[in-house]
mmCIF file of C-alpha atoms in Angstrom:
data_model
loop_
_atom_site.group_PDB
_atom_site.id
_atom_site.type_symbol
_atom_site.label_atom_id
_atom_site.label_comp_id
_atom_site.label_asym_id
_atom_site.label_seq_id
_atom_site.Cartn_x
_atom_site.Cartn_y
_atom_site.Cartn_z
ATOM 1 C CA MET A 155 0.044 0.208 0.007
ATOM 2 C CA LYS A 156 1.048 3.422 -1.051
ATOM 3 C CA GLN A 157 1.666 5.601 1.508
ATOM 4 C CA LYS A 158 0.551 9.395 2.036
ATOM 5 C CA LYS A 159 2.868 11.611 1.684
ATOM 6 C CA ARG A 160 3.767 14.641 4.084
ATOM 7 C CA TYR A 161 4.514 18.416 2.929
ATOM 8 C CA THR A 162 6.052 21.156 5.113
ATOM 9 C CA PRO A 163 3.956 24.378 5.384
ATOM 10 C CA GLU A 164 6.815 26.267 4.295
ATOM 11 C CA LEU A 165 6.786 24.503 1.370
ATOM 12 C CA ARG A 166 2.886 24.666 0.952
ATOM 13 C CA GLU A 167 3.028 28.226 1.275
ATOM 14 C CA GLU A 168 5.133 29.335 -1.063
ATOM 15 C CA ALA A 169 3.297 26.424 -3.313
ATOM 16 C CA VAL A 170 0.333 28.879 -3.047
ATOM 17 C CA LYS A 171 2.249 31.376 -3.533
ATOM 18 C CA LEU A 172 3.562 30.009 -7.204
ATOM 19 C CA VAL A 173 -0.054 30.220 -8.501
ATOM 20 C CA LEU A 174 -1.725 33.058 -7.105
ATOM 21 C CA ALA A 175 0.740 35.579 -6.399
ATOM 22 C CA GLN A 176 3.727 35.137 -8.779
ATOM 23 C CA GLY A 177 0.745 33.759 -11.560
ATOM 24 C CA LEU A 178 1.505 30.864 -12.360
ATOM 25 C CA THR A 179 -0.313 28.021 -13.769
ATOM 26 C CA LEU A 180 -1.211 24.847 -11.337
ATOM 27 C CA GLU A 181 1.082 22.844 -14.178
ATOM 28 C CA GLU A 182 3.842 24.840 -14.027
ATOM 29 C CA ALA A 183 4.288 24.981 -10.188
ATOM 30 C CA ALA A 184 2.963 21.831 -9.852
ATOM 31 C CA SER A 185 6.603 20.984 -11.864
ATOM 32 C CA ARG A 186 8.490 23.160 -10.490
ATOM 33 C CA ILE A 187 8.610 21.784 -7.545
ATOM 34 C CA ALA A 188 7.745 18.303 -7.833
ATOM 35 C CA ILE A 189 4.539 17.574 -6.864
ATOM 36 C CA PRO A 190 0.736 16.378 -8.371
ATOM 37 C CA LYS A 191 -1.044 18.955 -9.633
ATOM 38 C CA GLY A 192 -4.189 17.549 -7.665
ATOM 39 C CA THR A 193 -2.399 18.206 -4.135
ATOM 40 C CA LEU A 194 -1.682 21.681 -6.045
ATOM 41 C CA ILE A 195 -5.111 22.376 -6.569
ATOM 42 C CA GLY A 196 -6.154 21.440 -3.245
ATOM 43 C CA TRP A 197 -4.114 24.159 -1.798
ATOM 44 C CA VAL A 198 -5.258 27.014 -3.320
ATOM 45 C CA ASN A 199 -8.409 26.147 -2.958
ATOM 46 C CA ALA A 200 -7.953 26.001 1.333
ATOM 47 C CA ALA A 201 -5.872 29.343 0.500
ATOM 48 C CA LYS A 202 -8.233 30.872 -1.413
ATOM 49 C CA SER A 203 -11.175 30.289 1.147
ATOM 50 C CA GLY A 204 -9.163 31.321 4.333
ATOM 51 C CA GLN A 205 -8.377 27.567 5.381
ATOM 52 C CA THR A 206 -5.250 27.141 5.766
ATOM 53 C CA GLN A 207 -3.222 24.317 7.883
ATOM 54 C CA LYS A 208 -1.885 25.204 10.770
ATOM 55 C CA THR A 209 -1.370 28.995 10.343
ATOM 56 C CA ALA A 210 0.784 30.624 12.837
ATOM 57 C CA PRO A 211 -0.198 32.806 15.556
ATOM 58 C CA GLY A 212 -0.898 36.427 14.142
ATOM 59 C CA SER A 213 -0.644 35.438 10.288
ATOM 60 C CA ARG A 214 -2.428 36.386 7.944
ATOM 61 C CA THR A 215 -4.707 34.652 5.115
ATOM 62 C CA VAL A 216 -3.509 34.654 1.418
ATOM 63 C CA LEU A 217 -6.655 36.277 1.100
ATOM 64 C CA GLU A 218 -5.784 39.580 3.110
ATOM 65 C CA LEU A 219 -2.647 39.790 2.933
ATOM 66 C CA GLU A 220 -3.832 39.503 -0.991
ATOM 67 C CA ALA A 221 -6.536 42.497 -0.832
ATOM 68 C CA GLU A 222 -3.794 44.709 1.966
ATOM 69 C CA VAL A 223 -0.953 44.673 -1.392
ATOM 70 C CA ALA A 224 -4.257 45.508 -3.510
ATOM 71 C CA LYS A 225 -5.055 48.339 -0.376
ATOM 72 C CA LEU A 226 -1.380 49.800 -0.266
ATOM 73 C CA ARG A 227 -0.895 50.251 -5.037
ATOM 74 C CA LYS A 228 -3.897 51.952 -4.100
ATOM 75 C CA GLU A 229 -2.846 54.860 -1.929
ATOM 76 C CA LEU A 230 0.640 54.417 -4.006
ATOM 77 C CA ALA A 231 -0.710 55.571 -6.930
ATOM 78 C CA GLN A 232 -2.809 58.286 -5.577
ATOM 79 C CA ALA A 233 0.312 60.239 -3.572
ATOM 80 C CA LYS A 234 1.713 59.972 -6.805
ATOM 81 C CA MET A 235 -0.718 61.441 -8.878
ATOM 82 C CA GLU A 236 -0.612 64.147 -5.722
ATOM 83 C CA ARG A 237 2.811 64.179 -6.393
#
């Protein structure tokens, strides 16, 4: 019987960042880090819905970080326009 492979939370986080932040396709990201595409799909879906595994206290979800980045970009554009 096949034994289930375990991945570190750091690897999971980096894999999700490849797809969500860097815009790679699921196939490209999965092949870069040598994991099954189905596994990566599950991680990305969990990150999008905010259901990450064992997050550290005080850490934020990918969606929260993306919202903050969008807000900061908007503020930066406005500051540039005012200057």
